[in-house]
mmCIF file of C-alpha atoms in Angstrom:
data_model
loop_
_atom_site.group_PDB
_atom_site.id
_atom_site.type_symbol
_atom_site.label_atom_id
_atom_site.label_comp_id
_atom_site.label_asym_id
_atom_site.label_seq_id
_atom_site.Cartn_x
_atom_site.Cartn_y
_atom_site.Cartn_z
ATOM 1 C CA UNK A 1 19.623 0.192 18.676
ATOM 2 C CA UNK A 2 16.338 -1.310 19.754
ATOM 3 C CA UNK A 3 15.099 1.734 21.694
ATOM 4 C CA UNK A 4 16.372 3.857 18.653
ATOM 5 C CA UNK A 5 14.024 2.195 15.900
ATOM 6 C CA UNK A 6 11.771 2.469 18.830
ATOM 7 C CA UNK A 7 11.705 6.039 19.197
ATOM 8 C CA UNK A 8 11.834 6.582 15.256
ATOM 9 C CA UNK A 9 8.113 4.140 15.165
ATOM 10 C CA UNK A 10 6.637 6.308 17.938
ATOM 11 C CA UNK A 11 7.839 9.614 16.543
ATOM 12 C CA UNK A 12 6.339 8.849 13.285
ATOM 13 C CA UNK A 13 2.757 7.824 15.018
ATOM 14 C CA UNK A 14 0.446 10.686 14.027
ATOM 15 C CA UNK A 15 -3.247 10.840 15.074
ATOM 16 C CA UNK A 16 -5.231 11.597 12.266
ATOM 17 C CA UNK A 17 -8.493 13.856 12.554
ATOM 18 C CA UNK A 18 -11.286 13.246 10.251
ATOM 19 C CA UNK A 19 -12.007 16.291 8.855
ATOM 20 C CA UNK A 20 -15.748 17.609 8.839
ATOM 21 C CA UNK A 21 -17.045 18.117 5.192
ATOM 22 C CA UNK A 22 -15.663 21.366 4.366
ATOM 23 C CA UNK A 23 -13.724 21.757 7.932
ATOM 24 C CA UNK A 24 -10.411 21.371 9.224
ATOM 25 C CA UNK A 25 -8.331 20.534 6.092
ATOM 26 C CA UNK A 26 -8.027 22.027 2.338
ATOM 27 C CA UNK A 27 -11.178 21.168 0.787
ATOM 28 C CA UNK A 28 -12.465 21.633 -3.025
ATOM 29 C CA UNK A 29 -15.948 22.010 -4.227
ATOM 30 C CA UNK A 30 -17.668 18.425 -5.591
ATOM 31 C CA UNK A 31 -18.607 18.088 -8.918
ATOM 32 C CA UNK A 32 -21.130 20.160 -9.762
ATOM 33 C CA UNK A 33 -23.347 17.703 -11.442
ATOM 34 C CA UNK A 34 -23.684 15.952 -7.977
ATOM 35 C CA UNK A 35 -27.146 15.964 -6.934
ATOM 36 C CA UNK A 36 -27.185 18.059 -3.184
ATOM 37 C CA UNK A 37 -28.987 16.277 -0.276
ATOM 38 C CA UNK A 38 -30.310 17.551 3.164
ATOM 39 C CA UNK A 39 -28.519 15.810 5.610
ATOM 40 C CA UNK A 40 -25.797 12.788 5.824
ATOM 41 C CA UNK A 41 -28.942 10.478 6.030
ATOM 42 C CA UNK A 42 -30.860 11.693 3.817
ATOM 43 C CA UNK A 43 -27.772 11.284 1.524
ATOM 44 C CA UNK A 44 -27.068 7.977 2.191
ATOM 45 C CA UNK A 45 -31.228 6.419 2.131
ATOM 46 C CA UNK A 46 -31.383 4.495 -0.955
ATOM 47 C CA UNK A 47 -28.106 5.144 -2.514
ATOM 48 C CA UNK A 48 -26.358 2.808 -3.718
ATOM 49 C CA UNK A 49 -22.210 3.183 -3.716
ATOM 50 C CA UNK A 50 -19.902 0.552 -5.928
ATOM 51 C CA UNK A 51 -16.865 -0.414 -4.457
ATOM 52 C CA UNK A 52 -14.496 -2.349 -6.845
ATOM 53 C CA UNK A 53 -11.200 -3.805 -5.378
ATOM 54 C CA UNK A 54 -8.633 -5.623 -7.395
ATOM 55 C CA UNK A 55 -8.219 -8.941 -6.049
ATOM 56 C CA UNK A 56 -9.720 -11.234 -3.110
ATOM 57 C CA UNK A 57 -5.683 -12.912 -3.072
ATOM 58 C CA UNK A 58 -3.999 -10.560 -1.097
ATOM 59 C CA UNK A 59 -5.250 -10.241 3.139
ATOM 60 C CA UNK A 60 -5.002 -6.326 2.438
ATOM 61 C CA UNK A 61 -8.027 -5.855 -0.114
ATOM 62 C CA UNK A 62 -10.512 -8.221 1.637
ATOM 63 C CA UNK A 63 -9.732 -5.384 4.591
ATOM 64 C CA UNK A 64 -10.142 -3.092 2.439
ATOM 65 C CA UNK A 65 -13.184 -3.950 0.885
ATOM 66 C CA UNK A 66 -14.763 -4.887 4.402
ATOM 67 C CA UNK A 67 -14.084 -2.062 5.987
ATOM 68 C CA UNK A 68 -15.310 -0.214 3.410
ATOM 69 C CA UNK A 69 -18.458 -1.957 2.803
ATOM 70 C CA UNK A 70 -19.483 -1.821 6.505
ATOM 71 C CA UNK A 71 -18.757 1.770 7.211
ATOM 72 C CA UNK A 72 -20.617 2.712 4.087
ATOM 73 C CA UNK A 73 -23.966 0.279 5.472
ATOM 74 C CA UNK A 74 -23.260 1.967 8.964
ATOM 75 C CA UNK A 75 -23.929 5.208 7.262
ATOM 76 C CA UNK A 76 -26.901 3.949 5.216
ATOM 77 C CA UNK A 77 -25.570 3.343 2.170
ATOM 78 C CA UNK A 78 -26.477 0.404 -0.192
ATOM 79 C CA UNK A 79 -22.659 -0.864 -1.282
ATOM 80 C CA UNK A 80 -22.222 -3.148 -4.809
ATOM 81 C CA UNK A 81 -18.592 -4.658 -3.511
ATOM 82 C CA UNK A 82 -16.773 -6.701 -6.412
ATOM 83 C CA UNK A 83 -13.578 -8.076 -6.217
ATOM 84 C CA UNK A 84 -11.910 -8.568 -9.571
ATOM 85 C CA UNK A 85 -10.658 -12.310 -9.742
ATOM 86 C CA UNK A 86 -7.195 -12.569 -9.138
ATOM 87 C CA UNK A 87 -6.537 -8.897 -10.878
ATOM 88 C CA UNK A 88 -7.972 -9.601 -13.608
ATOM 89 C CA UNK A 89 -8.222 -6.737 -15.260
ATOM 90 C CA UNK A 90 -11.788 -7.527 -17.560
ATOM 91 C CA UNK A 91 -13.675 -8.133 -14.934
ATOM 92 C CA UNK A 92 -12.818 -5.291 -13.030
ATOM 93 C CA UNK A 93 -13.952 -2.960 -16.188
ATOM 94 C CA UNK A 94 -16.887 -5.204 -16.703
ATOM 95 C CA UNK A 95 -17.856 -5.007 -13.217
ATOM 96 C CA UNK A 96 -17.869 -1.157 -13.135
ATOM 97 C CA UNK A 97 -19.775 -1.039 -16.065
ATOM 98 C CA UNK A 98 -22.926 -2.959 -14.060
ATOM 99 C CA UNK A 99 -21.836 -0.342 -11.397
ATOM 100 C CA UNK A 100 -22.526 2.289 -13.604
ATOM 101 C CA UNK A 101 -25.563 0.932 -15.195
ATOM 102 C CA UNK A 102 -26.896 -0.587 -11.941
ATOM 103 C CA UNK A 103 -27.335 2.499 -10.434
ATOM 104 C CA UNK A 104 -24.444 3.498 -8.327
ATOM 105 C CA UNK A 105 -23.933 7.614 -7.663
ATOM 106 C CA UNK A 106 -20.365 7.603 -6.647
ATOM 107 C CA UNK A 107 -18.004 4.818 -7.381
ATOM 108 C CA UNK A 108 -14.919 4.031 -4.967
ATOM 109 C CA UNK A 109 -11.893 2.337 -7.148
ATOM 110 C CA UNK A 110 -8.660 0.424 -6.361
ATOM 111 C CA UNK A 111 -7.344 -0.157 -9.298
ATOM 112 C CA UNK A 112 -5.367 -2.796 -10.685
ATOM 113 C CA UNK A 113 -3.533 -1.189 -13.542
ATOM 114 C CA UNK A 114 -3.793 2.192 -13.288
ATOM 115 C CA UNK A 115 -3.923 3.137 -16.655
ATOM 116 C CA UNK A 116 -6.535 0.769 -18.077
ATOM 117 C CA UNK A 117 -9.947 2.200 -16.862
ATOM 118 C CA UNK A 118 -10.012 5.216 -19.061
ATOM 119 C CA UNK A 119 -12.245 3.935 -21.406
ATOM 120 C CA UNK A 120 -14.929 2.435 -19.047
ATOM 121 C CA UNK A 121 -14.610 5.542 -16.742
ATOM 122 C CA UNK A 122 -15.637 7.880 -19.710
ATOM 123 C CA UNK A 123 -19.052 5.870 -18.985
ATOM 124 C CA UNK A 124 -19.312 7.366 -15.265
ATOM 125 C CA UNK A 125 -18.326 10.955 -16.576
ATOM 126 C CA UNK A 126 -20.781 11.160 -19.140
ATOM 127 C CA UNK A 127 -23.075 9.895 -16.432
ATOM 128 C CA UNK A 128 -22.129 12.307 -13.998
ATOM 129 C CA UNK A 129 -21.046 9.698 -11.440
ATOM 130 C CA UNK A 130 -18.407 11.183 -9.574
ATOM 131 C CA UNK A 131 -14.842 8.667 -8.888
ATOM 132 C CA UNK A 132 -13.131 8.404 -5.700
ATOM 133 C CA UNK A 133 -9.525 6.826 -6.978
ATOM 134 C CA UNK A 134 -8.899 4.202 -3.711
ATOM 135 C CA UNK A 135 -5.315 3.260 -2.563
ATOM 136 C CA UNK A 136 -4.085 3.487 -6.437
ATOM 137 C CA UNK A 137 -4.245 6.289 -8.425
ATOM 138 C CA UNK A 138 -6.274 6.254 -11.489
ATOM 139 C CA UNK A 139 -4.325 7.529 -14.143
ATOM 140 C CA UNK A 140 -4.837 9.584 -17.759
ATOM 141 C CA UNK A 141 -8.638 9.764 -17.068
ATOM 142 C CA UNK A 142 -10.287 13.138 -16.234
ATOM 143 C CA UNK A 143 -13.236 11.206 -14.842
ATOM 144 C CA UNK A 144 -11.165 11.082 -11.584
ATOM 145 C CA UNK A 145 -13.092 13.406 -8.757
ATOM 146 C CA UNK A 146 -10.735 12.983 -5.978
ATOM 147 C CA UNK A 147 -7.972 10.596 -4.316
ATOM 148 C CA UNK A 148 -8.259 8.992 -0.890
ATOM 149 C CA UNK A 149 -4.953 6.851 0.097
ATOM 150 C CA UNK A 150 -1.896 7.258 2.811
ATOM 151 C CA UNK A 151 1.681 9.316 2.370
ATOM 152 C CA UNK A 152 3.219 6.609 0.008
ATOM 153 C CA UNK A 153 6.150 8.655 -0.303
ATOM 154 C CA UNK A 154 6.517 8.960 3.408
ATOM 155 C CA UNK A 155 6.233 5.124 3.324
ATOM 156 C CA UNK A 156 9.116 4.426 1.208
ATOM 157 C CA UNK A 157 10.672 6.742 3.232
ATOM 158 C CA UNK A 158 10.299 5.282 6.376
ATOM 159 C CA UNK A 159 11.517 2.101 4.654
ATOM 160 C CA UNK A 160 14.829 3.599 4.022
ATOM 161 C CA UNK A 161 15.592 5.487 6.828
ATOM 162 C CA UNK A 162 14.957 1.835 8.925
ATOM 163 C CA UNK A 163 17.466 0.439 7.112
ATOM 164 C CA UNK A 164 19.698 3.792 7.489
ATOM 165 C CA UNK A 165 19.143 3.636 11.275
ATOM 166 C CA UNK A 166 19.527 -0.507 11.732
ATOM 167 C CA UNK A 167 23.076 -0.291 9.562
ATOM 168 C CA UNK A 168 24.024 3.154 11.691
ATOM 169 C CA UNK A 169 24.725 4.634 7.776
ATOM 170 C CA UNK A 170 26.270 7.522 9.066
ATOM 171 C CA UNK A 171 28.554 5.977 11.544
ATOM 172 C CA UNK A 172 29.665 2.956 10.523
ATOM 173 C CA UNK A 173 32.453 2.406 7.339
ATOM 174 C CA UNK A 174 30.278 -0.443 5.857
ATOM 175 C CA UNK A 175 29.941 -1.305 2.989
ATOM 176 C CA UNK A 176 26.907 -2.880 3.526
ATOM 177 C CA UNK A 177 24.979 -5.592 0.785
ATOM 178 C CA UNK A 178 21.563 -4.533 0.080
ATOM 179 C CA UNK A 179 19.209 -6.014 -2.661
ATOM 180 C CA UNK A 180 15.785 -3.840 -3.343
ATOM 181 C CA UNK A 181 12.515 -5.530 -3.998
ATOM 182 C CA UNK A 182 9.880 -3.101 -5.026
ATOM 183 C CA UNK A 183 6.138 -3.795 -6.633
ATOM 184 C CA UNK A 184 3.892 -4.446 -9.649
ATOM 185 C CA UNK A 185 5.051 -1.936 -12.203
ATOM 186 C CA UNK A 186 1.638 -0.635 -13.460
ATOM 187 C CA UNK A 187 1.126 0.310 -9.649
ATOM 188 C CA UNK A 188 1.401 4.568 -9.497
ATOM 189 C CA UNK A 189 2.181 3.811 -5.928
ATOM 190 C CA UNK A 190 5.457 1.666 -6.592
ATOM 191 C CA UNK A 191 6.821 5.756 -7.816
ATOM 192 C CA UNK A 192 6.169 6.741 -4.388
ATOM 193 C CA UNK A 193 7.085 3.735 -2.244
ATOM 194 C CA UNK A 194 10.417 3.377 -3.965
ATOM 195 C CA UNK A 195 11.311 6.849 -4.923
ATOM 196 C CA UNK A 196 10.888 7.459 -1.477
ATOM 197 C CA UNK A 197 12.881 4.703 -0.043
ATOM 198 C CA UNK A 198 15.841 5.121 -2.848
ATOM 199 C CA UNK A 199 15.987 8.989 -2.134
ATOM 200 C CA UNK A 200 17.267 7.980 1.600
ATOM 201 C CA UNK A 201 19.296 4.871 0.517
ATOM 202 C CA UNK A 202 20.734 6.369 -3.300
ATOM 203 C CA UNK A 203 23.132 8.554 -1.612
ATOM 204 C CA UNK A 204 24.738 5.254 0.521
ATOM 205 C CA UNK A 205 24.713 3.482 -2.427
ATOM 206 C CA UNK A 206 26.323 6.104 -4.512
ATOM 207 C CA UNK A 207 29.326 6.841 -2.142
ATOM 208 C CA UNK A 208 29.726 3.403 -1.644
ATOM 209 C CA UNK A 209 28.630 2.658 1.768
ATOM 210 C CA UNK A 210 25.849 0.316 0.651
ATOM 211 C CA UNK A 211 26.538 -2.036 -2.394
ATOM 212 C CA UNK A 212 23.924 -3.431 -4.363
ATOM 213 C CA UNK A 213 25.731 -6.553 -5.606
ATOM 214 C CA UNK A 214 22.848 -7.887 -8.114
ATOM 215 C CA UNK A 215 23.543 -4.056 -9.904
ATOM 216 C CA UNK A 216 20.151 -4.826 -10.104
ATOM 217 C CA UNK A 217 18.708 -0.482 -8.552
ATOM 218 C CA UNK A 218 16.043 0.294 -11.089
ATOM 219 C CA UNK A 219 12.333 0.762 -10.904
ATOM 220 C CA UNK A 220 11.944 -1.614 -13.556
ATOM 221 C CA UNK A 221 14.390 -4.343 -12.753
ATOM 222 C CA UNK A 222 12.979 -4.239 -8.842
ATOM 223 C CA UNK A 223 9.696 -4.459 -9.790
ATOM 224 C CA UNK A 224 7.555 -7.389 -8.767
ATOM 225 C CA UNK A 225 4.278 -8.213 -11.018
ATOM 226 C CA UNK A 226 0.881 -8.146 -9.022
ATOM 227 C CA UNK A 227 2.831 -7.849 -6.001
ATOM 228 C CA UNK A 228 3.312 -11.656 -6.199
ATOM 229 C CA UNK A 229 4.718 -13.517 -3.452
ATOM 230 C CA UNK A 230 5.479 -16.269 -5.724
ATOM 231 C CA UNK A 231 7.420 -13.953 -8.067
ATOM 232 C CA UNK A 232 9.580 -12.195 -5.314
ATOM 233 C CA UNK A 233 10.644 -15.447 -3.820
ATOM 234 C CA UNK A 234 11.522 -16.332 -7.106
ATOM 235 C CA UNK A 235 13.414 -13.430 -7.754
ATOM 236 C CA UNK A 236 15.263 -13.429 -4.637
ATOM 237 C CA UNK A 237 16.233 -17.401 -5.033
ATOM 238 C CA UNK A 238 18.109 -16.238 -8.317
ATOM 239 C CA UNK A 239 19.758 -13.237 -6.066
ATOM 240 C CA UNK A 240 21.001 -15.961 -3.237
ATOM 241 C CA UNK A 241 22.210 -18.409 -6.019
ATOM 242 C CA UNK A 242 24.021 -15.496 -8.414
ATOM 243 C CA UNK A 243 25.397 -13.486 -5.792
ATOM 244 C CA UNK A 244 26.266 -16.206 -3.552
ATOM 245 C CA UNK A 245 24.603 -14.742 -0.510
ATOM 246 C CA UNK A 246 24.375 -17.481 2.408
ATOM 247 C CA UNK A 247 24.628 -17.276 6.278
ATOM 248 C CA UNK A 248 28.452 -18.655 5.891
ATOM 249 C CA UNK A 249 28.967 -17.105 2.727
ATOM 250 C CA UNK A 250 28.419 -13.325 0.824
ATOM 251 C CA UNK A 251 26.788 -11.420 3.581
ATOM 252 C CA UNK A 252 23.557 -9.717 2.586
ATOM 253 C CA UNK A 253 22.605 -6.857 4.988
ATOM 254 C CA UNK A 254 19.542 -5.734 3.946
ATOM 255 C CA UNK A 255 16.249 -6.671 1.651
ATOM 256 C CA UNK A 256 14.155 -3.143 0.817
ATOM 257 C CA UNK A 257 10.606 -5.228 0.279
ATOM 258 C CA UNK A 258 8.036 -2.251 -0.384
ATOM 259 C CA UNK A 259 5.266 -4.471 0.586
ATOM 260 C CA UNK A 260 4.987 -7.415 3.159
ATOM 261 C CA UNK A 261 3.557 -9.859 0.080
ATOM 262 C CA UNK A 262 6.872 -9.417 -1.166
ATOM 263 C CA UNK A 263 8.765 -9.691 2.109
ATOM 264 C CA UNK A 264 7.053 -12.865 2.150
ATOM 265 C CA UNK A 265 8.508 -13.967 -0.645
ATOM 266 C CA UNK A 266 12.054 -13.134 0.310
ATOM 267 C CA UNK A 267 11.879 -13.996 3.551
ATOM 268 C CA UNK A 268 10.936 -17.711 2.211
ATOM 269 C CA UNK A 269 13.830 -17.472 0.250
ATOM 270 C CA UNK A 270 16.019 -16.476 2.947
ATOM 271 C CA UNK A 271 14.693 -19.385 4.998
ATOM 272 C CA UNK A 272 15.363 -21.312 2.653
ATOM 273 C CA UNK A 273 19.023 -20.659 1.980
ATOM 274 C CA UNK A 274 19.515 -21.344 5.757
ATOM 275 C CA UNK A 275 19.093 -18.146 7.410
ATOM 276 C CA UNK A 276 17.083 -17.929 11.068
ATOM 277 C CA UNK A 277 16.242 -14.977 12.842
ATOM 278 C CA UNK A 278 20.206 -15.009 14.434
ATOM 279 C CA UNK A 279 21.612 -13.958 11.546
ATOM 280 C CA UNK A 280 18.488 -12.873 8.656
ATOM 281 C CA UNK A 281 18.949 -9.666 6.989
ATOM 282 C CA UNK A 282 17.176 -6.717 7.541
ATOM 283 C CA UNK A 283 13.683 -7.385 5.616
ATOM 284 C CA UNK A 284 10.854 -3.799 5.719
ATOM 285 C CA UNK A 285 7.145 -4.529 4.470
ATOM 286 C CA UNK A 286 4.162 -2.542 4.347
ATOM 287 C CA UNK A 287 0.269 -3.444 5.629
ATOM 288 C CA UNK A 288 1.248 -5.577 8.608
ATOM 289 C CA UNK A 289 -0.291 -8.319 7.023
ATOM 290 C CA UNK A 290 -0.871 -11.404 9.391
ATOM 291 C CA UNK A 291 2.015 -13.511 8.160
ATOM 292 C CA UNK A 292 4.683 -10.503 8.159
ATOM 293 C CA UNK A 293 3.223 -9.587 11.221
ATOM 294 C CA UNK A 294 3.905 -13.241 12.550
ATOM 295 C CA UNK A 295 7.059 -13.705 11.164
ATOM 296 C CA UNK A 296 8.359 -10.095 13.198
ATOM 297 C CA UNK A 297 7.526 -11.871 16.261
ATOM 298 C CA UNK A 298 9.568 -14.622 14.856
ATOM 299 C CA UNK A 299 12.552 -12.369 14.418
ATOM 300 C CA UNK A 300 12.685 -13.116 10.413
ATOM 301 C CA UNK A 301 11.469 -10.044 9.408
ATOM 302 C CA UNK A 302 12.101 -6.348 11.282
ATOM 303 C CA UNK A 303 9.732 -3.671 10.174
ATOM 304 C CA UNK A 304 6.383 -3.699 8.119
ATOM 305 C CA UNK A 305 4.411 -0.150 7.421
ATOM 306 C CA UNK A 306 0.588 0.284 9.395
ATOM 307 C CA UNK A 307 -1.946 1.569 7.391
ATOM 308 C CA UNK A 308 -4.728 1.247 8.726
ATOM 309 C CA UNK A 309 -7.308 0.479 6.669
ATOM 310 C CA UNK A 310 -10.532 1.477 9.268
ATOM 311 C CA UNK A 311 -9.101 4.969 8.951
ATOM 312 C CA UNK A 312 -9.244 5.119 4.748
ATOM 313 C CA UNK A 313 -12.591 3.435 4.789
ATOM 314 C CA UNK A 314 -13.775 6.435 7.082
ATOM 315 C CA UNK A 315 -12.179 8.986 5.392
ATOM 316 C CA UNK A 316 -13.541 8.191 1.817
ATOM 317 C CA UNK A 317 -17.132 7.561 3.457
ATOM 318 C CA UNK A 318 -16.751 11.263 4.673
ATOM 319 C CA UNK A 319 -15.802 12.536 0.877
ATOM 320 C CA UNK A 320 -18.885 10.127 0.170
ATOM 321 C CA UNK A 321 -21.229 12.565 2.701
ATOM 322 C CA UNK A 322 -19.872 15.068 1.644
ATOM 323 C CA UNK A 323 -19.939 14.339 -2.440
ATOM 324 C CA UNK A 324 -23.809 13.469 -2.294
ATOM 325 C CA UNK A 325 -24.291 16.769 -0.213
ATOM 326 C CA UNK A 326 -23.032 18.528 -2.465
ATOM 327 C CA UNK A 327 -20.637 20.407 0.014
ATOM 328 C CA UNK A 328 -17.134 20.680 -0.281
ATOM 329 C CA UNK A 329 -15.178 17.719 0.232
ATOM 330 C CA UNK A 330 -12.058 17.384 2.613
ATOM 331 C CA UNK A 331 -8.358 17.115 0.861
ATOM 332 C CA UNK A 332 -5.099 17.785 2.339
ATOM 333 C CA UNK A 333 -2.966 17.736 -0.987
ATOM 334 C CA UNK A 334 -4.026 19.503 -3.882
ATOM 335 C CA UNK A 335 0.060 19.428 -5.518
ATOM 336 C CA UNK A 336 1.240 16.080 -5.869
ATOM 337 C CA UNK A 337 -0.891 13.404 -7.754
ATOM 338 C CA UNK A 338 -1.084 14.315 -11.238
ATOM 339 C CA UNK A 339 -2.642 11.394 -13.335
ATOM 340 C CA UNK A 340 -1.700 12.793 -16.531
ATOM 341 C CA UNK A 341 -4.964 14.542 -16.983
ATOM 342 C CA UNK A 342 -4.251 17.102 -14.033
ATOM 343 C CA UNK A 343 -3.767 17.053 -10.310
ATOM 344 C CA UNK A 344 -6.187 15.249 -8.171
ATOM 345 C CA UNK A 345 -7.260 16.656 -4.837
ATOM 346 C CA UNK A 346 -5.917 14.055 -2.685
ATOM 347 C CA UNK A 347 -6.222 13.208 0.965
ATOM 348 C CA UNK A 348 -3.521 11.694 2.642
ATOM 349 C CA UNK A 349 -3.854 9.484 5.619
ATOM 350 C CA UNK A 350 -0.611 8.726 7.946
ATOM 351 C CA UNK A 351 1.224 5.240 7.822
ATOM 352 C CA UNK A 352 3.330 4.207 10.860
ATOM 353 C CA UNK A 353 5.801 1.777 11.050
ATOM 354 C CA UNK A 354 5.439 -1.563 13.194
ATOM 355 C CA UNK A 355 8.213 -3.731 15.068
ATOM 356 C CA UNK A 356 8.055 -5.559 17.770
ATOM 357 C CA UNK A 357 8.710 -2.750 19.771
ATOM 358 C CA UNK A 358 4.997 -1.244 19.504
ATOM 359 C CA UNK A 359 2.956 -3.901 17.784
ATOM 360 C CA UNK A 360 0.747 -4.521 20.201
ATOM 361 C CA UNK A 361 0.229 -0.824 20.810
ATOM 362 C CA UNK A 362 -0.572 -0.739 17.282
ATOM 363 C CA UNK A 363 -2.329 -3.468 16.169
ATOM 364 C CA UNK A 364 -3.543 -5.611 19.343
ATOM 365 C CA UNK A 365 -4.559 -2.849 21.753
ATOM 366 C CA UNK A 366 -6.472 -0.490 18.395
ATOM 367 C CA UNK A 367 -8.761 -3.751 17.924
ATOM 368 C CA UNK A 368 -7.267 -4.033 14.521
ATOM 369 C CA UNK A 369 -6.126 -7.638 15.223
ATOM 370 C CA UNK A 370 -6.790 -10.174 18.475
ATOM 371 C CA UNK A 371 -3.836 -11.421 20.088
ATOM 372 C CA UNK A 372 -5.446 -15.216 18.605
ATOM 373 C CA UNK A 373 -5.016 -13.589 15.008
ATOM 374 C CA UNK A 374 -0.847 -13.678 15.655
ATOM 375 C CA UNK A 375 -0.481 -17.158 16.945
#
């Protein structure tokens, strides 16, 4: 089994190429009203670019907003970075509102609830400051340029067919218990991680072969607010105690977790019904934050999702270039992300999933972490 889920992480490993502005992937024209510059450098000289991530709380946005910040100085850039409290969603609309007044030509946005910038964002349109929608899709605002973010479908999908694989679905009678932890519910991404997750696991569940004892299988019952460790260990407490689930009592197969915060939370749940790594469940995550990372090594959870985040922050720094040079900018979806005011020209970076198998491969030997990072 362990060189199967093996050969499923490398097969999914894709090498992405960082298309030249205009080159080697579907582009579309920037906004007209972007003001066209000589050169890359001459682009970047004395423009400033905000940058305004959700929350300083979670290890994945301060990598985020890093990365971003120093590829955007390495090119030349001047970068207004903001963090937004602990997602609070104010200050993230009054911080883009000294963006916009301050001076910034493009802004790059991860937003906390997707559907509350609209108003603010009018601001940058009527300003003709072009919006590069980071991570999370922006929705019901037309102010939205372009999309930069990884296959979140393909990431739920990989979460599923882990599970499918580590259970042997389609050879063994089962049934299996599963209980599905998904994300904060104003997050456009949770549609993606767990539609694609439930579209391998649904038809399991539906003939039987996976039972989800909880009944609890909708978006809305799954979900998780702010992606809160906190909140998912709560939540999956109540599971053990209602469902009896225990290491000598009701077995529990499998935890879907869309995100390794959340895996987080159940696995200190599980721990703390008296599970170890001989007999815990099968628990998948996303981001390969330091803790979930740490705790696969530990054998308490199996799988988390690599994005990395050095490859985003280089991709949207190239629709940046490209944006303020008034050339065409490089997407490789133009079908999918519809934010309710039309679809946004998206580009879609690769995730790959991480075990213990290839983590070092991965994260260790790509300079992403140093082996004293996983201690």
């Amino acid at each position: 089994m362990k060189k199967k889920l093996l050969s499923l992480a490398l097969a999914a490993m894709m090498t992405l190429s960082l298309a030249a502005c205009g080159g080697g992937a579907t582009s579309t024209p920037a906004a007209s009203s972007t003001p066209a510059a000589s050169s890359g450098a001459a682009a970047a000289t004395g423009v400033k670019v905000g940058v305004s991530m959700p929350t300083q709380s979670l290890q994945r946005w301060n990598q985020d907003g890093s990365n971003m910040e120093a590829e955007l100085k390495a090119a030349g850039y001047e970068v207004d970075l903001q963090y937004a409290g602990d997602n609070d969603i104010p200050t993230q609309v009054n911080q883009l509102e000294n963006m916009i007044t301050g001076g910034c030509k493009v802004l790059v946005v991860a937003a906390i609830d997707g559907g509350s910038l609209t108003e603010v964002l009018k601001t940058a349109k009527d300003a003709n400051i072009p919006v590069i929608s980071y991570d999370r899709l922006i929705m019901n605002s037309d102010a939205v340029s372009y999309y930069a973010t990884f296959d979140n479908y393909k990431v739920g999908q990989f979460q599923g067919n882990y599970i499918k694989d580590a259970l042997d679905l389609d050879n063994q009678a089962g049934p299996f218990n599963i209980e599905l932890v998904t994300g904060a519910p104003d997050d456009n991404n949770v549609n993606f991680f767990f539609g694609g997750a439930m579209d391998v696991l649904q038809p399991y569940i539906d003939s039987g072969k996976l039972v989800v004892p909880s009944g609890q299988t909708s978006k809305a019952q799954c979900a998780t607010p702010n992606w809160s460790t906190e909140e998912s260990q709560k939540r999956m407490e109540n599971l053990i105690t209602s469902n009896g689930y225990g290491p000598s009592a009701t077995k529990l197969d499998a935890v879907l977790c869309s995100n390794d915060s959340t895996a987080n939370g159940v696995t200190n749940a599980l721990l703390g019904a008296g599970y170890t790594a001989d007999n815990m469940p099968i628990v998948t995550g996303q981001d390969c934050d330091k803790p979930s990372v740490k705790n696969m090594l530990a054998g308490t959870q199996s799988m988390s999702i690599f994005k990395d985040t050095r490859t985003l922050a280089s991709q949207v720094v190239e629709m940046v270039d490209c944006i303020l040079q008034g050339k065409e900018v490089p997407v490789n979806d133009t079908k999918t992300y519809d934010n309710g005011t039309g679809v946004i020209p998206s580009f879609l970076c690769d995730p790959v999933i991480c075990t213990q198998d290839n983590y070092k491969e991965l994260l260790i030997d790509s300079g992403y972490y140093a082996e004293a990072d996983l201690a």
